[in-house]
mmCIF file of C-alpha atoms and ligand atoms in Angstrom:
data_model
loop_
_atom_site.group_PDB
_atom_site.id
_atom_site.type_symbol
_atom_site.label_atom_id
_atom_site.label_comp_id
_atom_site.label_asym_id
_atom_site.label_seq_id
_atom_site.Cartn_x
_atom_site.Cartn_y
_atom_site.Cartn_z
ATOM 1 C CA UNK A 9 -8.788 -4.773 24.688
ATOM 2 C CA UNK A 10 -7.895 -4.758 21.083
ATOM 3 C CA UNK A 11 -9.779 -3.925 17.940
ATOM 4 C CA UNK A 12 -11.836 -6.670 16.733
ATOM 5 C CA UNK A 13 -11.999 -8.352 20.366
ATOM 6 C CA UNK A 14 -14.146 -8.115 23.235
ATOM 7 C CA UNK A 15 -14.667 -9.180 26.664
ATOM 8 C CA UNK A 16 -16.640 -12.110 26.500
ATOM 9 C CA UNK A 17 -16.401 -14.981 29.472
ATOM 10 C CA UNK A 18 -12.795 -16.631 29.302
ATOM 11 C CA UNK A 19 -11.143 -20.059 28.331
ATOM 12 C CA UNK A 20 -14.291 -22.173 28.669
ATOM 13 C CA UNK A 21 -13.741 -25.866 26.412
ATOM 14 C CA UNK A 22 -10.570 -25.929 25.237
ATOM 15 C CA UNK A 23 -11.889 -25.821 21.331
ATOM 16 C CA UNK A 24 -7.847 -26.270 19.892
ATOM 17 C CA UNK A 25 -7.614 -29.475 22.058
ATOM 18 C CA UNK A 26 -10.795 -30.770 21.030
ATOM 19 C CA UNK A 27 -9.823 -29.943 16.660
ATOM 20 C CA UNK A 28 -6.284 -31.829 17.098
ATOM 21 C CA UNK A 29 -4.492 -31.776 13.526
ATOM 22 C CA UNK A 30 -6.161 -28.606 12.288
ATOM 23 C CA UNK A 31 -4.843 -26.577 9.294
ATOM 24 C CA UNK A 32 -7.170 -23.682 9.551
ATOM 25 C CA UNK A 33 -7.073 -20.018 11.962
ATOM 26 C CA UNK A 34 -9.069 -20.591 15.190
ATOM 27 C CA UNK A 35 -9.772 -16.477 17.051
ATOM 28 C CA UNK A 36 -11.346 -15.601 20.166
ATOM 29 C CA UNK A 37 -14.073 -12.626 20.720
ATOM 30 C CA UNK A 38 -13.861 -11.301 17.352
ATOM 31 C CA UNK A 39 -15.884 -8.683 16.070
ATOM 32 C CA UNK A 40 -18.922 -9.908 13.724
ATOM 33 C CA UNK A 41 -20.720 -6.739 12.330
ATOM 34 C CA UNK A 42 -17.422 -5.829 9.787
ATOM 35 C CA UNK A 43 -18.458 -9.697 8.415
ATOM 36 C CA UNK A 44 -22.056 -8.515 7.343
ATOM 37 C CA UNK A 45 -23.630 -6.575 5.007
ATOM 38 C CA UNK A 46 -25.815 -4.474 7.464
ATOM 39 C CA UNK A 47 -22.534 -4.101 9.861
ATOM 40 C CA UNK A 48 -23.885 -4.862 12.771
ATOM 41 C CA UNK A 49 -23.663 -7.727 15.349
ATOM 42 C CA UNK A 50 -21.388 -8.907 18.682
ATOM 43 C CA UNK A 51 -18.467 -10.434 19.105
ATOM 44 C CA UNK A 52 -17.999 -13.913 18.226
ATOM 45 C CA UNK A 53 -16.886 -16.466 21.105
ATOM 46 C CA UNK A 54 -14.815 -18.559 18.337
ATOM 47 C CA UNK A 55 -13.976 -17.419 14.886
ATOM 48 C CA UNK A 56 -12.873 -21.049 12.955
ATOM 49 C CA UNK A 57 -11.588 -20.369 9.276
ATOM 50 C CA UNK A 58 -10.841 -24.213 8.132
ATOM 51 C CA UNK A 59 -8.394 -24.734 5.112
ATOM 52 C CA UNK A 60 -9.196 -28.084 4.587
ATOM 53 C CA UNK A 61 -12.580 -30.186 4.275
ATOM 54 C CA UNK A 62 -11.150 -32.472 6.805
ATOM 55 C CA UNK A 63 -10.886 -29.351 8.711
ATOM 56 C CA UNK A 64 -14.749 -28.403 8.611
ATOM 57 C CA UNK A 65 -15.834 -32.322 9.621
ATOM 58 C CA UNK A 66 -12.929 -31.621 12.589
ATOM 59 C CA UNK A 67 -15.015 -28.367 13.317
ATOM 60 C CA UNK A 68 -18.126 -30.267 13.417
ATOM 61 C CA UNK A 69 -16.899 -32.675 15.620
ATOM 62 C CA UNK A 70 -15.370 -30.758 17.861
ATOM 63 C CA UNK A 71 -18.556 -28.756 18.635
ATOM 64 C CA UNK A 72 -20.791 -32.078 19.145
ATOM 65 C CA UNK A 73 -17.690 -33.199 21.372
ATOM 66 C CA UNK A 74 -17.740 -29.748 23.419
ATOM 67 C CA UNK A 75 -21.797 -29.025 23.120
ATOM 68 C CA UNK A 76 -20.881 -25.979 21.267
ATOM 69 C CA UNK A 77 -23.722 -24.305 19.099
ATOM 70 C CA UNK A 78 -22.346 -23.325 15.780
ATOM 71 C CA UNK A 79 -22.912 -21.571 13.102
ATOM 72 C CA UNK A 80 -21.901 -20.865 9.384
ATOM 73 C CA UNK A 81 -21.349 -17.544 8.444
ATOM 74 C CA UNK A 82 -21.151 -16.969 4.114
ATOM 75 C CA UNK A 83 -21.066 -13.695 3.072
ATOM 76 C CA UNK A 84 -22.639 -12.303 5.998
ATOM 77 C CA UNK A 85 -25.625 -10.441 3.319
ATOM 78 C CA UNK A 86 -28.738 -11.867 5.074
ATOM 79 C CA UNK A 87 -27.963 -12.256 8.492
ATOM 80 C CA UNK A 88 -29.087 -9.889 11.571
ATOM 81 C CA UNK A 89 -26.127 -10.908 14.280
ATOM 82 C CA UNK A 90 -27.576 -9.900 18.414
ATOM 83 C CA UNK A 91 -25.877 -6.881 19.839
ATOM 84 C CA UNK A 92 -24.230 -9.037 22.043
ATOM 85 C CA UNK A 93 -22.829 -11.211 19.720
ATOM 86 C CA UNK A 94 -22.721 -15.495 19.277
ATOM 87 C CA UNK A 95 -21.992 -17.722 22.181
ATOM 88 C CA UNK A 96 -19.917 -20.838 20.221
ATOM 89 C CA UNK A 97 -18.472 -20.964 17.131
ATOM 90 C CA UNK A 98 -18.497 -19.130 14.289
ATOM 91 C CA UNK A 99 -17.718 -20.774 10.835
ATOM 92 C CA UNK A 100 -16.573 -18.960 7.812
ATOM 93 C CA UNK A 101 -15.337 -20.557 4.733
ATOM 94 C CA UNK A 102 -13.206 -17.907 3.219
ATOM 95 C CA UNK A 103 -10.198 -20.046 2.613
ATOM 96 C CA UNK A 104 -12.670 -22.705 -0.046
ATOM 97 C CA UNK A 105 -11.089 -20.350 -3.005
ATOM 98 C CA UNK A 106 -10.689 -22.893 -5.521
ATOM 99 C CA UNK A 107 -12.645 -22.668 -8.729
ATOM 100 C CA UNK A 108 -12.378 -25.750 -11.176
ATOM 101 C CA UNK A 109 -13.359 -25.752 -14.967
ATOM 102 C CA UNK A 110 -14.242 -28.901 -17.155
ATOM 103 C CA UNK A 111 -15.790 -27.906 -19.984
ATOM 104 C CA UNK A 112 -19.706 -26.363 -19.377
ATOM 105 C CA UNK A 113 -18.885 -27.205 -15.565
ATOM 106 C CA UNK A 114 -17.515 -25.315 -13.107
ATOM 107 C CA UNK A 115 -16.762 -26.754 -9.602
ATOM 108 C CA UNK A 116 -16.602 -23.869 -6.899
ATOM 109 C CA UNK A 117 -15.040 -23.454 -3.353
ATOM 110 C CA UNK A 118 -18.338 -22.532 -0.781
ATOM 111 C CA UNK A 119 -16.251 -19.163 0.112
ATOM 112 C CA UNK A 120 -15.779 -17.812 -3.551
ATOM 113 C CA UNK A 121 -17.929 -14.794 -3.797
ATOM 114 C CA UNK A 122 -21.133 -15.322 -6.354
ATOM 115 C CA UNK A 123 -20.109 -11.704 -7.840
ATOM 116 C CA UNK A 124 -16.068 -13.070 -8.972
ATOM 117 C CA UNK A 125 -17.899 -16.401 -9.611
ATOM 118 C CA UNK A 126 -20.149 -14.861 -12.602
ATOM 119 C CA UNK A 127 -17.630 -12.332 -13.613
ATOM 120 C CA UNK A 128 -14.862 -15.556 -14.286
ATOM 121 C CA UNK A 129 -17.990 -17.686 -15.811
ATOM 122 C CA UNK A 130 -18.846 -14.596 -18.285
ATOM 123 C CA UNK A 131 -15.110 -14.444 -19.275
ATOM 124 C CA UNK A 132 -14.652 -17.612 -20.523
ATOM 125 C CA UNK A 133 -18.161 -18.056 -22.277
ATOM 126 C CA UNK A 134 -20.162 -19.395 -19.510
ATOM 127 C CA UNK A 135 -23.450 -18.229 -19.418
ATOM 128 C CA UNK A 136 -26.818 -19.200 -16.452
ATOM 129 C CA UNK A 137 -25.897 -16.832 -13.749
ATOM 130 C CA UNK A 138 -26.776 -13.814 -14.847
ATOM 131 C CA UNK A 139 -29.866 -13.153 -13.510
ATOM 132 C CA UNK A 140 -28.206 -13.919 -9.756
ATOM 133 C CA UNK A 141 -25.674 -10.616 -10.837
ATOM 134 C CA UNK A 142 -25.904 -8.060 -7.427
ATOM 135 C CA UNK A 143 -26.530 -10.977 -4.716
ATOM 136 C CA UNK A 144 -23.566 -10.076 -2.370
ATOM 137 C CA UNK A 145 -23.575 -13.788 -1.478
ATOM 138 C CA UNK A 146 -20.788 -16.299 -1.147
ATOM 139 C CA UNK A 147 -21.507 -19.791 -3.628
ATOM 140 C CA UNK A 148 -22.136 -21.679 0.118
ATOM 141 C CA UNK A 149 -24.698 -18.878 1.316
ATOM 142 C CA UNK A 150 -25.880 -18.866 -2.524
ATOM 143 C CA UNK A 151 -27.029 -22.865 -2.525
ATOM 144 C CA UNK A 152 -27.893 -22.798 1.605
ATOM 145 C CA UNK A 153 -30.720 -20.041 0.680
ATOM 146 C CA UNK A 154 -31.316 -20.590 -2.775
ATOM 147 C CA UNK A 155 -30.522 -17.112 -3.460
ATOM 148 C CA UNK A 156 -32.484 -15.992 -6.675
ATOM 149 C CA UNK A 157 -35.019 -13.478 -8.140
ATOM 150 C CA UNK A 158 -38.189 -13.448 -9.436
ATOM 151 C CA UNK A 159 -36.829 -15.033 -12.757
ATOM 152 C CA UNK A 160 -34.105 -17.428 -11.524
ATOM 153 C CA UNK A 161 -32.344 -19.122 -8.594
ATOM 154 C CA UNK A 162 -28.905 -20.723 -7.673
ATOM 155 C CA UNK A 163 -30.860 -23.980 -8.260
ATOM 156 C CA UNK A 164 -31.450 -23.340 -11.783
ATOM 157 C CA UNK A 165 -28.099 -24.341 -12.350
ATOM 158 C CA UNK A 166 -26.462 -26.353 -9.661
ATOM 159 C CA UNK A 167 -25.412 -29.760 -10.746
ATOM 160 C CA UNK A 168 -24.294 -30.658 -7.088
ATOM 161 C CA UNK A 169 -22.830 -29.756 -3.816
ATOM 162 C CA UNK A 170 -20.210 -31.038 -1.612
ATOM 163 C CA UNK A 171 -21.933 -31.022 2.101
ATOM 164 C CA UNK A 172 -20.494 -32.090 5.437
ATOM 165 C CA UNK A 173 -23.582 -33.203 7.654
ATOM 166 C CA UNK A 174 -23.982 -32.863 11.405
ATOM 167 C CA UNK A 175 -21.726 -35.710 11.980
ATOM 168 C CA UNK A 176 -18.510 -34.593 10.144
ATOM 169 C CA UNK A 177 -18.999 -36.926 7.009
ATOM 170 C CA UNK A 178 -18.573 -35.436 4.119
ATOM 171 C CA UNK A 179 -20.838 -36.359 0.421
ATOM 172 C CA UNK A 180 -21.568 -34.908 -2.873
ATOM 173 C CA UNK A 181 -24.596 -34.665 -3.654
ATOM 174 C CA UNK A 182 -26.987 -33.899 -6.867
ATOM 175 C CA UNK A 183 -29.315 -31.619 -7.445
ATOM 176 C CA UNK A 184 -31.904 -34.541 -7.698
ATOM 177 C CA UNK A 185 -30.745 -35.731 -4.479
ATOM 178 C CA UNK A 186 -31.323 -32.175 -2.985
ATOM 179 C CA UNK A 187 -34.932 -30.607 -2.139
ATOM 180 C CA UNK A 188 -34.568 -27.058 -2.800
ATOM 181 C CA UNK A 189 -37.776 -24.670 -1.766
ATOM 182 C CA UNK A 190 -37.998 -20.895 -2.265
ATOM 183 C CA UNK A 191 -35.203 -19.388 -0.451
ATOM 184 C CA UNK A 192 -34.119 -22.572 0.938
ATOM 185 C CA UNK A 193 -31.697 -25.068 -0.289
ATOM 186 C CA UNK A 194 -32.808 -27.679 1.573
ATOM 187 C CA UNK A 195 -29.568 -28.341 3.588
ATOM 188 C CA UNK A 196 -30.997 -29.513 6.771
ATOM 189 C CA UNK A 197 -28.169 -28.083 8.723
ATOM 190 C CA UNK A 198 -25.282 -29.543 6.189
ATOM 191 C CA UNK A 199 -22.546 -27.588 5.490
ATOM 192 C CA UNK A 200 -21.457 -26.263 1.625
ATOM 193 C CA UNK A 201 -17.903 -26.733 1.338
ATOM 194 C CA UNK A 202 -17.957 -26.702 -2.984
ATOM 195 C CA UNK A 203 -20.849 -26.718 -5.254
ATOM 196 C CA UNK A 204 -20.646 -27.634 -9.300
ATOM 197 C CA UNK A 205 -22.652 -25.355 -11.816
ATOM 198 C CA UNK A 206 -23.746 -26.441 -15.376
ATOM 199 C CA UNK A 207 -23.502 -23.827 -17.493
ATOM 200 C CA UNK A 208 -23.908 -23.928 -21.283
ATOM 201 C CA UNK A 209 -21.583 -21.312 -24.190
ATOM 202 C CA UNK A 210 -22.230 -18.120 -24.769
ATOM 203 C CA UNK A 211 -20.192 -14.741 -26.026
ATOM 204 C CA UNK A 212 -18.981 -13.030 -23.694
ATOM 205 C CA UNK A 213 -20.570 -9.818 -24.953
ATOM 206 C CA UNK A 214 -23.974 -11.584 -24.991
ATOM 207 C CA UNK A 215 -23.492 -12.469 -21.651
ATOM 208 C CA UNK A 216 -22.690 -8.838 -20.861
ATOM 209 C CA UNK A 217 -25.091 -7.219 -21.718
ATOM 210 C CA UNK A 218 -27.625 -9.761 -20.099
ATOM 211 C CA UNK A 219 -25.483 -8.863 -16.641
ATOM 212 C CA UNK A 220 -25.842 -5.251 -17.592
ATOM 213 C CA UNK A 221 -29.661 -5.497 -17.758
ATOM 214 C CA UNK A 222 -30.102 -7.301 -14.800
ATOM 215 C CA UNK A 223 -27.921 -4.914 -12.531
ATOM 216 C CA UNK A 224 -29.814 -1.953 -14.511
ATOM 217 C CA UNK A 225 -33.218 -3.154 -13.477
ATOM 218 C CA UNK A 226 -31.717 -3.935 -9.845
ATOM 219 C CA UNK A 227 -29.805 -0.739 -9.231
ATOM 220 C CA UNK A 228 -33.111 0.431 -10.319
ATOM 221 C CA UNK A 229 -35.720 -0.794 -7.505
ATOM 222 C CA UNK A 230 -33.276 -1.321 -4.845
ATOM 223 C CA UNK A 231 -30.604 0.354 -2.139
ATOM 224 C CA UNK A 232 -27.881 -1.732 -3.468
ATOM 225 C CA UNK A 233 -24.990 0.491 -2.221
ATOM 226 C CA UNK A 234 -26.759 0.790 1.254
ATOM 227 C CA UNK A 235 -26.141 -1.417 4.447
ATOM 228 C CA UNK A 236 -29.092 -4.098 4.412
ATOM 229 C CA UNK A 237 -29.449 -7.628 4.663
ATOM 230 C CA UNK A 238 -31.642 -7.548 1.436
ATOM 231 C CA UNK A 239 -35.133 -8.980 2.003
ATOM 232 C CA UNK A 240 -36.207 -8.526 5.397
ATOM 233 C CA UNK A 241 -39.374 -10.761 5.088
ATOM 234 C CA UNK A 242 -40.389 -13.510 2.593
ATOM 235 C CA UNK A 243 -42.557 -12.891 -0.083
ATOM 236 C CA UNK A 244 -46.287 -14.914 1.444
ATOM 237 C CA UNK A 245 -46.622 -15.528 -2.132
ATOM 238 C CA UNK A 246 -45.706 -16.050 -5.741
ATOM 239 C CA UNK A 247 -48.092 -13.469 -7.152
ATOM 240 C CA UNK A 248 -47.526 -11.412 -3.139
ATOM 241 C CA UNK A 249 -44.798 -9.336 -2.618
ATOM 242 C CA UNK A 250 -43.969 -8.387 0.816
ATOM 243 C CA UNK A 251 -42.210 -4.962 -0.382
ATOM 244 C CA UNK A 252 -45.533 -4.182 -1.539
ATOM 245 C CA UNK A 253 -47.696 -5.157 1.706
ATOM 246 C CA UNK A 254 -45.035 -2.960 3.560
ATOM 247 C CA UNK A 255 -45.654 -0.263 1.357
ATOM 248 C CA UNK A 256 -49.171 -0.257 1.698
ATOM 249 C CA UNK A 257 -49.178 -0.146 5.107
ATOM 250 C CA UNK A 258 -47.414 3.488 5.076
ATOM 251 C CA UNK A 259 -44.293 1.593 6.685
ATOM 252 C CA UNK A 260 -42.082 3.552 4.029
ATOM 253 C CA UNK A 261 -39.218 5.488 6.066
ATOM 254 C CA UNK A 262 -40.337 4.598 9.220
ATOM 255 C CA UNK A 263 -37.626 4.278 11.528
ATOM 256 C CA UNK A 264 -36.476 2.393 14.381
ATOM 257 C CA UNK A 265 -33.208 4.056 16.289
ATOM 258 C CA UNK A 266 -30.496 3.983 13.400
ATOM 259 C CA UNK A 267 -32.683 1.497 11.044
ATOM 260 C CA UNK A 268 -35.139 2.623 9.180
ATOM 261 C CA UNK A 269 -37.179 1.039 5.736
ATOM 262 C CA UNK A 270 -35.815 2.067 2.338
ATOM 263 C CA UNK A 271 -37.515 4.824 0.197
ATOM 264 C CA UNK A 272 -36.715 2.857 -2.388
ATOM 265 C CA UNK A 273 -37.688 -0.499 -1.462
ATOM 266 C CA UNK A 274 -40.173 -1.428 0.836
ATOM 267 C CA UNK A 275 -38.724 -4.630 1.633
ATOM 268 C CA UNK A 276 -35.010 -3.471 2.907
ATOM 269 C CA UNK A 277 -34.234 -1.848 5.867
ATOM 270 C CA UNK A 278 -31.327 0.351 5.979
ATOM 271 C CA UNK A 279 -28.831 0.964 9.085
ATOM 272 C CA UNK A 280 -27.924 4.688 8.000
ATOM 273 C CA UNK A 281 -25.133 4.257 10.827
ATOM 274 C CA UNK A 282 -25.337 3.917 14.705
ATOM 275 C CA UNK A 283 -28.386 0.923 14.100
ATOM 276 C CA UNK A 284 -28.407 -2.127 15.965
ATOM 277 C CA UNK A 285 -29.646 -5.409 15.786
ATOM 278 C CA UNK A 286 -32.157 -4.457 18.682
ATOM 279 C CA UNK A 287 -33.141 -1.253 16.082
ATOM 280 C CA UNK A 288 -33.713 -3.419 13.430
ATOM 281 C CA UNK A 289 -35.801 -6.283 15.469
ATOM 282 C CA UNK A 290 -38.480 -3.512 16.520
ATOM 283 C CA UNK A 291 -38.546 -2.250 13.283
ATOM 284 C CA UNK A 292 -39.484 -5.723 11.876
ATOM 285 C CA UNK A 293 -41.996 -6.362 15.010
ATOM 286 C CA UNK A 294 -44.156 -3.013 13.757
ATOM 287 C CA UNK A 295 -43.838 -3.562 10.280
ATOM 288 C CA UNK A 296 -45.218 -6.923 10.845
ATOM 289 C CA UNK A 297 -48.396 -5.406 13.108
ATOM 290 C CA UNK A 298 -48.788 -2.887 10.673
ATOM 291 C CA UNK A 299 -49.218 -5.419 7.755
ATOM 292 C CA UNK A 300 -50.685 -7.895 9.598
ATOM 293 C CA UNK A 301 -53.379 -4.765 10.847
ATOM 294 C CA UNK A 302 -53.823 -3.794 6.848
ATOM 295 C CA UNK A 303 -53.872 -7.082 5.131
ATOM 296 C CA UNK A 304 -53.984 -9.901 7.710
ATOM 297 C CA UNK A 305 -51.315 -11.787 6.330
ATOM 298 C CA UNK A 306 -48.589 -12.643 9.288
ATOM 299 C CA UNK A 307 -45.113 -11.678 7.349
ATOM 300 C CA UNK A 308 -42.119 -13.933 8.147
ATOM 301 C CA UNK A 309 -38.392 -12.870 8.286
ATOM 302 C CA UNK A 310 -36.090 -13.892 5.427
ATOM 303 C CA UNK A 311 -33.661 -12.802 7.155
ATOM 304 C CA UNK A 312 -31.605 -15.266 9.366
ATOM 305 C CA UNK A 313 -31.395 -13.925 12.903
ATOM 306 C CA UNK A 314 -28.809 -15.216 15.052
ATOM 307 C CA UNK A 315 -27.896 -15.359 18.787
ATOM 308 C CA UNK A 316 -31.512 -13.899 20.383
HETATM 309 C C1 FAD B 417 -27.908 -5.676 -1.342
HETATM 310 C C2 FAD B 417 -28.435 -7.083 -1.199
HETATM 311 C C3 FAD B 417 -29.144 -7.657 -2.250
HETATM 312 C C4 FAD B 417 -29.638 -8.967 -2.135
HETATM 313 N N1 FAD B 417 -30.339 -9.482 -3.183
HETATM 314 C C5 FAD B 417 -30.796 -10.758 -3.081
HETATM 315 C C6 FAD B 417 -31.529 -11.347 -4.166
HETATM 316 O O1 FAD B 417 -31.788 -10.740 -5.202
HETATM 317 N N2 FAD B 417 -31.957 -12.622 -4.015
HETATM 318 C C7 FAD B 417 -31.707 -13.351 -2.881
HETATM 319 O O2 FAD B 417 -32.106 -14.519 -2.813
HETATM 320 N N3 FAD B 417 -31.036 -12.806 -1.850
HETATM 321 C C8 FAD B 417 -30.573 -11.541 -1.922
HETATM 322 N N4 FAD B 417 -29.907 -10.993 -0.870
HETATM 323 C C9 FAD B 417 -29.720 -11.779 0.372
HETATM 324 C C10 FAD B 417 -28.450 -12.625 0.400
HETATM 325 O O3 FAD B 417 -27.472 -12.141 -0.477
HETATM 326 C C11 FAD B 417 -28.756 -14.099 0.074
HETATM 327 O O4 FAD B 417 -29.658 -14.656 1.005
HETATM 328 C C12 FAD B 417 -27.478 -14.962 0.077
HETATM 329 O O5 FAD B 417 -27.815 -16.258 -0.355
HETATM 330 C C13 FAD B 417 -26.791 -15.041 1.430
HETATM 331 O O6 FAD B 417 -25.513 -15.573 1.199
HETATM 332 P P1 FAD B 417 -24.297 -15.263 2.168
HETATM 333 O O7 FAD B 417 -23.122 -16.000 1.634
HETATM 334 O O8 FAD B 417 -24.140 -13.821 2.384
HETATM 335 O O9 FAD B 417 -24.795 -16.003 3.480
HETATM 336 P P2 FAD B 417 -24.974 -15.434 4.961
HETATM 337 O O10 FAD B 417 -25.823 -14.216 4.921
HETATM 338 O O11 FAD B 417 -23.661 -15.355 5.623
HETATM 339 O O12 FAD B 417 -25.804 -16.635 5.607
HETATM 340 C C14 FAD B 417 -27.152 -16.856 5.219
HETATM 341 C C15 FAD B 417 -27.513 -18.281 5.643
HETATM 342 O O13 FAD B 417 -26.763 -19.201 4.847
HETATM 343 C C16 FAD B 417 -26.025 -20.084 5.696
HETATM 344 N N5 FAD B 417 -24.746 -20.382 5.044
HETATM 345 C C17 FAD B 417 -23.820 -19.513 4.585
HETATM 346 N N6 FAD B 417 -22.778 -20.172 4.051
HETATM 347 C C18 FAD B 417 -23.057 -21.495 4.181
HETATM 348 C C19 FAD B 417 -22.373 -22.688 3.840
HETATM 349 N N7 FAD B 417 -21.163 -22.671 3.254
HETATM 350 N N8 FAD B 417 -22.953 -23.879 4.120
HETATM 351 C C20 FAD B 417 -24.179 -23.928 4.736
HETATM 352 N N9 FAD B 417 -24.866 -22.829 5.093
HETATM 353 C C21 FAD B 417 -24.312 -21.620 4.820
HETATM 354 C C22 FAD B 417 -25.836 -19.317 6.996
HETATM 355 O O14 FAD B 417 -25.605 -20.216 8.063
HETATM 356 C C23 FAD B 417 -27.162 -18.594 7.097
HETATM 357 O O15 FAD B 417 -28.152 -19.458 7.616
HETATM 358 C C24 FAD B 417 -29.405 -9.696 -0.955
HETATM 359 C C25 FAD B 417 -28.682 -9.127 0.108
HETATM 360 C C26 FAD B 417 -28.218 -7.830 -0.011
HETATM 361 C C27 FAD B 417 -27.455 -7.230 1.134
#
């Protein structure tokens, strides 16, 4: 066996017949947990890195054609992947590089990271994203969860995305058009293949030192160089923060096999190593209890977990 593989069940539907003209890398049994933040997770059955948005509606396709479950991996910074990995196929839009400028708007392949997106956008004047500065997200992960803060979200300033729906067609659509919640873009299941920001002109130096806040305040409150998947649980509440309830209920540093809940913030849950994602479920099961015990409020995950 080879690094990266594994020995999942063999051939199965022949996924390469069923994509035809495809332009993109199709792998077999390939090691998930290097593609997250928290490093862990199972093999995937299919890894399917498209080139082309004709590509992704040929993915789509394919899988209704086959009855294959699949699923989109972005960044991989708020997902908690099974031990034994994801039967199906596995998505990832790392190839969807392409960033476009025309004037205050900025049109942005789903795999560019949100990190190189606001670093460009600062460089040539383009202020609105500061306040997202530290989400390890990719732009498609960004708009599918409305990744944001307290003070601002992807949202804020998405003009539109380009989504391919459940049945391989592909559409643009506008923010308007869109029904974004809290940490939820609204997506129904579509795919982000390229979203378009409108921004508005700034210095750059302005827009530096608003980045440089932001990160300080961040790097202050939370294990950003630590393996997490950021927010376990949801806030139950605009003015009720679930780091908070954990806190309270003395969950601090407990610890679950390798997993165990940051000193630093209540709400992130660390794999120090060896943790898996069987570590980091029971953790979440007794945190729950425990908060559910102190304040009866029933927490519920942010985090996306796949393939239980
Ligand atoms: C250190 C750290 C700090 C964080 N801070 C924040 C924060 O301040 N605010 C915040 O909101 N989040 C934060 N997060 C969580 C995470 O970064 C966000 O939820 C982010 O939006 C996830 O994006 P991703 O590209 O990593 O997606 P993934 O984690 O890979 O996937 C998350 C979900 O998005 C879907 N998805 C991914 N790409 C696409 C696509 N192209 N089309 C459709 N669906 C897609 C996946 O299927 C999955 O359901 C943090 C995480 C970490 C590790």
């Amino acid at each position: 066996m080879s690094p990266g593989s594994s020995d999942l069940p063999g051939p199965g539907p022949d996924l390469r017949a069923a994509l035809g003209a495809f332009h993109g890398v199709v792998r077999e049994n390939v090691n998930l947990a290097p593609m997250t933040h928290v490093r862990i997770g199972g093999p995937a059955r299919w890894l399917v890195e498209p080139r082309t948005v004709g590509d992704v509606a040929a993915v789509v396709r394919a899988c209704r054609e086959l009855d294959l479950p699949l699923q989109v991996l972005g960044g991989g910074s708020n997902v908690l992947i099974a031990d034994a990995g994801l039967a199906g196929v596995v998505l990832r839009l790392g190839a969807f590089q392409g960033i476009v400028r025309d004037g205050e708007r900025c049109t942005v392949g789903a795999g560019v990271t949100l990190p190189s997106l606001i670093r460009l956008t600062k460089d040539a004047g383009l202020a609105g994203l500061e306040l997202l500065i530290g989400i390890p997200a990719e732009v498609g992960g960004a708009v599918a969860m409305n990744a944001g803060t307290r003070e601002a979200s992807t949202f804020d300033t998405l003009a539109s995305a380009t989504l391919v729906d459940a049945a391989g067609a592909v559409r643009t659509l506008t923010r308007a058009e869109l029904q974004p919640r809290y940490r939820d873009g609204g997506l129904d299941g579509r795919i982000v293949v390229e979203a378009t920001f409108a921004l508005r002109r700034d210095e750059p130096g302005a827009i530096q030192a608003r980045l440089e806040e932001s990160l300080r305040r961040r790097n202050a409150t939370q294990p950003v160089t630590m393996r997490s998947v950021g927010c376990v649980f949801r806030n139950p509440g605009p003015e009720c923060a679930a780091g908070a309830l954990i806190e309270r209920a003395g969950c601090k540093l407990l610890r679950r096999g390798g997993i165990s809940v940051s000193a630093r913030h209540a709400n992130y849950f660390v794999n120090e190593g060896e943790g898996t994602a069987r570590d980091f479920l029971d953790l979440m099961c007794e945190v729950r209890a425990r908060v559910k015990d102190l304040a009866g409020v029933e927490l519920e995950p942010e985090v996306k977990i796949l393939g239980f």
